[in-house]
PDB file of C-alpha atoms in Angstrom:
ATOM      1  CA  UNK A   9       0.155  -0.239  -0.119  1.00 85.00           C
ATOM      2  CA  UNK A  10       1.403   3.351  -1.159  1.00 92.00           C
ATOM      3  CA  UNK A  11       1.890   6.032   1.612  1.00 96.00           C
ATOM      4  CA  UNK A  12       2.994   9.691   1.155  1.00 97.00           C
ATOM      5  CA  UNK A  13       4.956  11.032   4.298  1.00 98.00           C
ATOM      6  CA  UNK A  14       5.517  14.650   4.120  1.00 98.00           C
ATOM      7  CA  UNK A  15       7.995  16.837   5.978  1.00 98.00           C
ATOM      8  CA  UNK A  16       7.030  18.951   9.317  1.00 98.00           C
ATOM      9  CA  UNK A  17       5.559  22.090   9.585  1.00 98.00           C
ATOM     10  CA  UNK A  18       7.450  25.471   8.795  1.00 98.00           C
ATOM     11  CA  UNK A  19       7.169  29.149  10.044  1.00 98.00           C
ATOM     12  CA  UNK A  20       8.725  31.468   7.534  1.00 98.00           C
ATOM     13  CA  UNK A  21       8.880  35.405   7.148  1.00 98.00           C
ATOM     14  CA  UNK A  22       7.655  36.945   4.292  1.00 98.00           C
ATOM     15  CA  UNK A  23       9.739  37.215   1.097  1.00 97.00           C
ATOM     16  CA  UNK A  24      11.374  33.777   2.102  1.00 98.00           C
ATOM     17  CA  UNK A  25      10.852  30.576   0.269  1.00 98.00           C
ATOM     18  CA  UNK A  26       9.964  26.992   1.771  1.00 98.00           C
ATOM     19  CA  UNK A  27      10.697  23.812   0.771  1.00 98.00           C
ATOM     20  CA  UNK A  28       8.531  20.591   1.099  1.00 98.00           C
ATOM     21  CA  UNK A  29       9.187  17.019   0.640  1.00 98.00           C
ATOM     22  CA  UNK A  30       6.850  14.077  -0.010  1.00 98.00           C
ATOM     23  CA  UNK A  31       8.319  10.873   0.061  1.00 97.00           C
ATOM     24  CA  UNK A  32       6.212   7.670  -1.029  1.00 97.00           C
ATOM     25  CA  UNK A  33       6.723   4.037   0.226  1.00 95.00           C
ATOM     26  CA  UNK A  34       5.536   1.109  -1.099  1.00 90.00           C
ATOM     27  CA  UNK A  35       4.228   0.685  -4.568  1.00 88.00           C
ATOM     28  CA  UNK A  36       5.259   2.167  -7.679  1.00 90.00           C
ATOM     29  CA  UNK A  37       6.495   5.926  -7.284  1.00 91.00           C
ATOM     30  CA  UNK A  38       8.274   6.807 -11.099  1.00 92.00           C
ATOM     31  CA  UNK A  39       4.968   6.382 -13.186  1.00 94.00           C
ATOM     32  CA  UNK A  40       2.341   8.258 -10.934  1.00 95.00           C
ATOM     33  CA  UNK A  41       1.702  11.974 -10.986  1.00 95.00           C
ATOM     34  CA  UNK A  42       2.383  13.665  -7.826  1.00 97.00           C
ATOM     35  CA  UNK A  43       0.243  16.763  -7.231  1.00 97.00           C
ATOM     36  CA  UNK A  44       0.565  19.582  -4.526  1.00 98.00           C
ATOM     37  CA  UNK A  45      -2.854  20.931  -3.390  1.00 98.00           C
ATOM     38  CA  UNK A  46      -3.076  23.914  -0.846  1.00 98.00           C
ATOM     39  CA  UNK A  47      -5.874  24.445   1.517  1.00 98.00           C
ATOM     40  CA  UNK A  48      -6.243  27.873   3.431  1.00 96.00           C
ATOM     41  CA  UNK A  49      -8.074  27.666   6.678  1.00 92.00           C
ATOM     42  CA  UNK A  50     -11.902  27.922   5.670  1.00 90.00           C
ATOM     43  CA  UNK A  51     -11.069  27.256   2.060  1.00 94.00           C
ATOM     44  CA  UNK A  52     -11.573  24.671  -0.570  1.00 95.00           C
ATOM     45  CA  UNK A  53      -8.349  22.682  -1.901  1.00 98.00           C
ATOM     46  CA  UNK A  54      -6.246  24.776  -4.595  1.00 98.00           C
ATOM     47  CA  UNK A  55      -4.187  22.945  -7.005  1.00 98.00           C
ATOM     48  CA  UNK A  56      -0.658  24.272  -7.373  1.00 98.00           C
ATOM     49  CA  UNK A  57       0.586  22.029  -9.975  1.00 97.00           C
ATOM     50  CA  UNK A  58       1.910  18.527 -10.641  1.00 96.00           C
ATOM     51  CA  UNK A  59       4.858  16.309 -11.857  1.00 96.00           C
ATOM     52  CA  UNK A  60       5.290  12.683 -13.294  1.00 95.00           C
ATOM     53  CA  UNK A  61       8.619  11.602 -12.193  1.00 95.00           C
ATOM     54  CA  UNK A  62       9.469   9.486 -14.981  1.00 94.00           C
ATOM     55  CA  UNK A  63       8.877  12.446 -17.270  1.00 92.00           C
ATOM     56  CA  UNK A  64      10.233  15.154 -14.850  1.00 90.00           C
ATOM     57  CA  UNK A  65       8.574  17.964 -16.559  1.00 92.00           C
ATOM     58  CA  UNK A  66       6.222  19.672 -13.978  1.00 95.00           C
ATOM     59  CA  UNK A  67       2.595  21.337 -15.148  1.00 94.00           C
ATOM     60  CA  UNK A  68       2.026  24.563 -12.966  1.00 96.00           C
ATOM     61  CA  UNK A  69      -1.457  26.243 -12.252  1.00 96.00           C
ATOM     62  CA  UNK A  70      -0.891  29.801 -13.890  1.00 96.00           C
ATOM     63  CA  UNK A  71      -1.699  31.435 -10.534  1.00 96.00           C
ATOM     64  CA  UNK A  72       1.542  30.031  -9.278  1.00 95.00           C
ATOM     65  CA  UNK A  73       3.927  30.185 -12.089  1.00 93.00           C
ATOM     66  CA  UNK A  74       7.254  31.763 -11.521  1.00 95.00           C
ATOM     67  CA  UNK A  75       6.686  31.368  -7.833  1.00 97.00           C
ATOM     68  CA  UNK A  76       6.562  27.517  -7.544  1.00 98.00           C
ATOM     69  CA  UNK A  77       9.134  24.625  -8.590  1.00 98.00           C
ATOM     70  CA  UNK A  78       8.176  21.193  -8.197  1.00 98.00           C
ATOM     71  CA  UNK A  79      10.684  18.356  -8.682  1.00 97.00           C
ATOM     72  CA  UNK A  80      11.162  14.731  -8.037  1.00 97.00           C
ATOM     73  CA  UNK A  81      14.306  12.543  -7.147  1.00 96.00           C
ATOM     74  CA  UNK A  82      13.716   9.032  -8.422  1.00 95.00           C
ATOM     75  CA  UNK A  83      16.494   7.412  -6.580  1.00 95.00           C
ATOM     76  CA  UNK A  84      14.922   8.475  -2.750  1.00 96.00           C
ATOM     77  CA  UNK A  85      11.153   8.101  -4.015  1.00 96.00           C
ATOM     78  CA  UNK A  86      10.669  12.243  -3.157  1.00 97.00           C
ATOM     79  CA  UNK A  87       8.794  14.973  -4.735  1.00 98.00           C
ATOM     80  CA  UNK A  88       9.527  18.471  -3.657  1.00 98.00           C
ATOM     81  CA  UNK A  89       7.409  21.616  -3.624  1.00 98.00           C
ATOM     82  CA  UNK A  90       9.523  24.897  -3.491  1.00 98.00           C
ATOM     83  CA  UNK A  91       7.470  28.406  -2.917  1.00 98.00           C
ATOM     84  CA  UNK A  92       9.424  31.481  -3.231  1.00 98.00           C
ATOM     85  CA  UNK A  93       8.015  35.081  -2.351  1.00 97.00           C
ATOM     86  CA  UNK A  94       6.143  34.002   0.533  1.00 98.00           C
ATOM     87  CA  UNK A  95       3.460  36.068   1.811  1.00 97.00           C
ATOM     88  CA  UNK A  96       0.838  35.946   4.496  1.00 97.00           C
ATOM     89  CA  UNK A  97      -2.102  34.758   2.002  1.00 96.00           C
ATOM     90  CA  UNK A  98       0.236  31.775   1.377  1.00 98.00           C
ATOM     91  CA  UNK A  99      -0.297  30.584   4.999  1.00 98.00           C
ATOM     92  CA  UNK A 100      -2.253  27.283   4.409  1.00 98.00           C
ATOM     93  CA  UNK A 101      -1.763  23.310   4.829  1.00 98.00           C
ATOM     94  CA  UNK A 102       0.034  21.984   1.674  1.00 98.00           C
ATOM     95  CA  UNK A 103      -0.756  18.575   0.388  1.00 98.00           C
ATOM     96  CA  UNK A 104       0.780  16.066  -1.700  1.00 98.00           C
ATOM     97  CA  UNK A 105      -1.517  14.106  -3.579  1.00 98.00           C
ATOM     98  CA  UNK A 106      -0.796  10.905  -6.077  1.00 97.00           C
ATOM     99  CA  UNK A 107      -2.957  10.430  -8.787  1.00 94.00           C
ATOM    100  CA  UNK A 108      -5.204   7.521  -9.453  1.00 92.00           C
ATOM    101  CA  UNK A 109      -3.703   5.858 -12.605  1.00 90.00           C
ATOM    102  CA  UNK A 110      -0.186   6.043 -13.657  1.00 88.00           C
ATOM    103  CA  UNK A 111       1.123   7.984 -16.637  1.00 89.00           C
ATOM    104  CA  UNK A 112      -1.887  10.549 -16.843  1.00 86.00           C
ATOM    105  CA  UNK A 113      -2.205  14.009 -15.509  1.00 82.00           C
ATOM    106  CA  UNK A 114      -5.761  13.649 -16.172  1.00 84.00           C
ATOM    107  CA  UNK A 115      -6.682  11.807 -12.962  1.00 93.00           C
ATOM    108  CA  UNK A 116      -8.193  12.270  -9.768  1.00 96.00           C
ATOM    109  CA  UNK A 117      -6.056  11.883  -6.395  1.00 97.00           C
ATOM    110  CA  UNK A 118      -6.708   8.884  -4.674  1.00 96.00           C
ATOM    111  CA  UNK A 119      -3.689   8.958  -2.313  1.00 97.00           C
ATOM    112  CA  UNK A 120      -2.881  12.272   0.030  1.00 98.00           C
ATOM    113  CA  UNK A 121       0.069  13.063   2.272  1.00 98.00           C
ATOM    114  CA  UNK A 122      -0.840  14.087   5.806  1.00 98.00           C
ATOM    115  CA  UNK A 123      -0.227  17.679   5.017  1.00 98.00           C
ATOM    116  CA  UNK A 124       2.541  20.014   5.849  1.00 98.00           C
ATOM    117  CA  UNK A 125       1.582  23.411   7.539  1.00 98.00           C
ATOM    118  CA  UNK A 126       3.304  26.496   6.521  1.00 98.00           C
ATOM    119  CA  UNK A 127       2.704  29.753   8.224  1.00 98.00           C
ATOM    120  CA  UNK A 128       4.336  33.135   6.741  1.00 98.00           C
ATOM    121  CA  UNK A 129       4.409  35.911   9.432  1.00 97.00           C
ATOM    122  CA  UNK A 130       7.140  38.326  10.483  1.00 95.00           C
TER     123      UNK A 130
ATOM    124  CA  UNK B  21     -10.599  28.278 -15.628  1.00 96.00           C
ATOM    125  CA  UNK B  22     -13.717  26.140 -14.994  1.00 97.00           C
ATOM    126  CA  UNK B  23     -14.945  27.494 -11.599  1.00 98.00           C
ATOM    127  CA  UNK B  24     -17.306  25.048  -9.538  1.00 98.00           C
ATOM    128  CA  UNK B  25     -20.024  26.445  -7.308  1.00 98.00           C
ATOM    129  CA  UNK B  26     -21.349  24.101  -4.865  1.00 98.00           C
ATOM    130  CA  UNK B  27     -24.684  24.233  -3.100  1.00 96.00           C
ATOM    131  CA  UNK B  28     -25.685  24.683  -0.329  1.00 97.00           C
ATOM    132  CA  UNK B  29     -22.949  25.818   1.714  1.00 97.00           C
ATOM    133  CA  UNK B  30     -24.190  23.995   4.750  1.00 98.00           C
ATOM    134  CA  UNK B  31     -26.816  21.288   4.761  1.00 98.00           C
ATOM    135  CA  UNK B  32     -28.282  20.383   8.350  1.00 98.00           C
ATOM    136  CA  UNK B  33     -29.893  16.871   8.423  1.00 97.00           C
ATOM    137  CA  UNK B  34     -30.285  14.272  10.872  1.00 97.00           C
ATOM    138  CA  UNK B  35     -28.608  10.498  10.742  1.00 97.00           C
ATOM    139  CA  UNK B  36     -30.859   8.432   8.347  1.00 97.00           C
ATOM    140  CA  UNK B  37     -31.645  11.352   6.407  1.00 98.00           C
ATOM    141  CA  UNK B  38     -30.817  11.506   2.493  1.00 98.00           C
ATOM    142  CA  UNK B  39     -28.301  14.369   1.479  1.00 98.00           C
ATOM    143  CA  UNK B  40     -28.245  15.728  -1.919  1.00 98.00           C
ATOM    144  CA  UNK B  41     -25.225  18.075  -2.631  1.00 98.00           C
ATOM    145  CA  UNK B  42     -24.591  20.137  -5.882  1.00 98.00           C
ATOM    146  CA  UNK B  43     -21.821  20.751  -8.096  1.00 98.00           C
ATOM    147  CA  UNK B  44     -22.312  23.303 -11.044  1.00 98.00           C
ATOM    148  CA  UNK B  45     -19.546  24.267 -13.418  1.00 98.00           C
ATOM    149  CA  UNK B  46     -18.976  27.606 -15.610  1.00 98.00           C
ATOM    150  CA  UNK B  47     -17.872  25.055 -18.420  1.00 97.00           C
ATOM    151  CA  UNK B  48     -18.977  21.762 -19.636  1.00 96.00           C
ATOM    152  CA  UNK B  49     -16.916  19.253 -17.624  1.00 96.00           C
ATOM    153  CA  UNK B  50     -16.525  15.499 -19.411  1.00 91.00           C
ATOM    154  CA  UNK B  51     -18.215  13.035 -16.798  1.00 87.00           C
ATOM    155  CA  UNK B  52     -14.844  11.123 -17.183  1.00 90.00           C
ATOM    156  CA  UNK B  53     -13.276  14.420 -15.306  1.00 96.00           C
ATOM    157  CA  UNK B  54     -15.356  14.786 -12.241  1.00 97.00           C
ATOM    158  CA  UNK B  55     -14.581  13.578  -8.766  1.00 98.00           C
ATOM    159  CA  UNK B  56     -16.100  14.023  -5.176  1.00 98.00           C
ATOM    160  CA  UNK B  57     -14.295  14.221  -2.018  1.00 98.00           C
ATOM    161  CA  UNK B  58     -15.001  14.187   1.937  1.00 98.00           C
ATOM    162  CA  UNK B  59     -12.852  15.911   4.154  1.00 98.00           C
ATOM    163  CA  UNK B  60     -13.243  15.428   7.959  1.00 98.00           C
ATOM    164  CA  UNK B  61     -11.566  17.863  10.711  1.00 96.00           C
ATOM    165  CA  UNK B  62      -7.626  17.747  10.773  1.00 95.00           C
ATOM    166  CA  UNK B  63      -7.442  15.094   7.866  1.00 97.00           C
ATOM    167  CA  UNK B  64      -6.646  15.458   4.396  1.00 98.00           C
ATOM    168  CA  UNK B  65      -9.258  14.627   1.586  1.00 98.00           C
ATOM    169  CA  UNK B  66     -10.629  11.183   0.651  1.00 98.00           C
ATOM    170  CA  UNK B  67     -11.592  10.323  -2.688  1.00 98.00           C
ATOM    171  CA  UNK B  68     -15.143   9.190  -2.920  1.00 98.00           C
ATOM    172  CA  UNK B  69     -16.413   9.322  -6.401  1.00 98.00           C
ATOM    173  CA  UNK B  70     -14.683   9.497  -9.672  1.00 97.00           C
ATOM    174  CA  UNK B  71     -15.625   9.753 -13.281  1.00 96.00           C
ATOM    175  CA  UNK B  72     -18.645  11.486 -11.619  1.00 97.00           C
ATOM    176  CA  UNK B  73     -20.480   8.005 -10.885  1.00 97.00           C
ATOM    177  CA  UNK B  74     -17.765   5.594  -9.960  1.00 97.00           C
ATOM    178  CA  UNK B  75     -17.195   4.657  -6.370  1.00 98.00           C
ATOM    179  CA  UNK B  76     -13.778   4.906  -5.127  1.00 97.00           C
ATOM    180  CA  UNK B  77     -12.345   1.205  -3.312  1.00 95.00           C
ATOM    181  CA  UNK B  78     -13.593   1.026   0.261  1.00 96.00           C
ATOM    182  CA  UNK B  79     -16.608   3.587  -0.400  1.00 98.00           C
ATOM    183  CA  UNK B  80     -19.883   2.380   0.977  1.00 97.00           C
ATOM    184  CA  UNK B  81     -22.524   2.249  -1.412  1.00 97.00           C
ATOM    185  CA  UNK B  82     -25.089   4.744   0.498  1.00 98.00           C
ATOM    186  CA  UNK B  83     -22.822   7.397  -1.403  1.00 98.00           C
ATOM    187  CA  UNK B  84     -23.894   7.595  -5.394  1.00 98.00           C
ATOM    188  CA  UNK B  85     -22.902  10.258  -7.875  1.00 98.00           C
ATOM    189  CA  UNK B  86     -24.681  11.158 -11.082  1.00 97.00           C
ATOM    190  CA  UNK B  87     -24.974  14.567 -13.491  1.00 97.00           C
ATOM    191  CA  UNK B  88     -23.364  15.444 -16.662  1.00 96.00           C
ATOM    192  CA  UNK B  89     -22.205  18.583 -18.586  1.00 96.00           C
ATOM    193  CA  UNK B  90     -22.222  21.401 -16.112  1.00 97.00           C
ATOM    194  CA  UNK B  91     -24.493  19.723 -13.237  1.00 98.00           C
ATOM    195  CA  UNK B  92     -23.342  17.496 -11.019  1.00 98.00           C
ATOM    196  CA  UNK B  93     -24.905  15.940  -7.804  1.00 98.00           C
ATOM    197  CA  UNK B  94     -23.521  13.564  -4.667  1.00 98.00           C
ATOM    198  CA  UNK B  95     -26.323  11.577  -3.155  1.00 98.00           C
ATOM    199  CA  UNK B  96     -25.767  10.052   0.358  1.00 98.00           C
ATOM    200  CA  UNK B  97     -29.005   7.755   0.499  1.00 97.00           C
ATOM    201  CA  UNK B  98     -28.866   7.290   4.560  1.00 97.00           C
ATOM    202  CA  UNK B  99     -26.488   9.750   6.629  1.00 98.00           C
ATOM    203  CA  UNK B 100     -24.466   7.723   9.183  1.00 98.00           C
ATOM    204  CA  UNK B 101     -22.859   9.440  11.953  1.00 97.00           C
ATOM    205  CA  UNK B 102     -19.036   9.293  10.360  1.00 97.00           C
ATOM    206  CA  UNK B 103     -20.661  10.857   6.935  1.00 98.00           C
ATOM    207  CA  UNK B 104     -20.983  14.221   8.626  1.00 97.00           C
ATOM    208  CA  UNK B 105     -18.020  16.358   7.120  1.00 98.00           C
ATOM    209  CA  UNK B 106     -16.995  18.825   4.370  1.00 98.00           C
ATOM    210  CA  UNK B 107     -17.376  17.719   0.643  1.00 98.00           C
ATOM    211  CA  UNK B 108     -15.863  18.828  -2.380  1.00 98.00           C
ATOM    212  CA  UNK B 109     -16.227  18.362  -5.878  1.00 98.00           C
ATOM    213  CA  UNK B 110     -13.281  18.680  -8.447  1.00 98.00           C
ATOM    214  CA  UNK B 111     -12.982  18.910 -11.988  1.00 98.00           C
ATOM    215  CA  UNK B 112      -9.313  17.320 -13.356  1.00 96.00           C
ATOM    216  CA  UNK B 113      -9.714  17.355 -17.213  1.00 93.00           C
ATOM    217  CA  UNK B 114      -8.437  20.655 -17.648  1.00 94.00           C
ATOM    218  CA  UNK B 115      -5.740  22.868 -16.171  1.00 93.00           C
ATOM    219  CA  UNK B 116      -6.018  24.149 -13.739  1.00 95.00           C
ATOM    220  CA  UNK B 117      -7.316  21.623 -11.804  1.00 96.00           C
ATOM    221  CA  UNK B 118      -9.825  22.958  -9.840  1.00 98.00           C
ATOM    222  CA  UNK B 119     -11.915  22.194  -6.649  1.00 98.00           C
ATOM    223  CA  UNK B 120     -15.492  23.760  -5.389  1.00 98.00           C
ATOM    224  CA  UNK B 121     -15.784  25.677  -2.338  1.00 97.00           C
ATOM    225  CA  UNK B 122     -17.418  22.753  -0.285  1.00 98.00           C
ATOM    226  CA  UNK B 123     -20.615  21.687   1.168  1.00 98.00           C
ATOM    227  CA  UNK B 124     -20.559  21.274   5.169  1.00 98.00           C
ATOM    228  CA  UNK B 125     -23.032  18.394   6.053  1.00 98.00           C
ATOM    229  CA  UNK B 126     -23.849  19.062   9.746  1.00 97.00           C
ATOM    230  CA  UNK B 127     -25.740  17.276  12.374  1.00 95.00           C
ATOM    231  CA  UNK B 128     -29.155  19.024  12.632  1.00 93.00           C
TER     232      UNK B 128
END
């Protein structure tokens, strides 16, 4: 059974960057898209982008283009999300989530990490 | 961008009652690209329904999805205590993938 385990909570000052990791255990890693979704308190989820590790080319939501960098390390089965230029509105829970079927970005998300709380504060 | 609007915002019902949740899209969504998630406090969302009508593994058959085009519905036939949660629809066919704002199903 595949599990996604994310790195711990972060507190960052405005203008800085944060990098969150998502390590997969069990199952296949390379051929399933890993997506990043954030959720601000009291709001619905918001998709930031996704990456299929075997291909390595990320697909970003336009809203985050230029501020977010997704990557994946096949050797350690770990995906990363780095968000730069942090502002208070970026305070949210950040989730990684795996696609239901392999080799496609057009899929629902059936396996989720536990979430990483990122707080942006001076 | 496809915007998904969910209604009502909150549904107050008693255990055993039927819940009907709506998700309306600003553009037509292929039925194969519409899903529903359940989220409980402090937890990540859980996939319930994909392709508009197909239950994910382990999801009880009291949950059902329907709809096409711009109007989709999640129905819970008889609410169990563990069903009180927030529900989100998602379209995953066109980038950016988008979620609705959610419907909270609370105990009356």
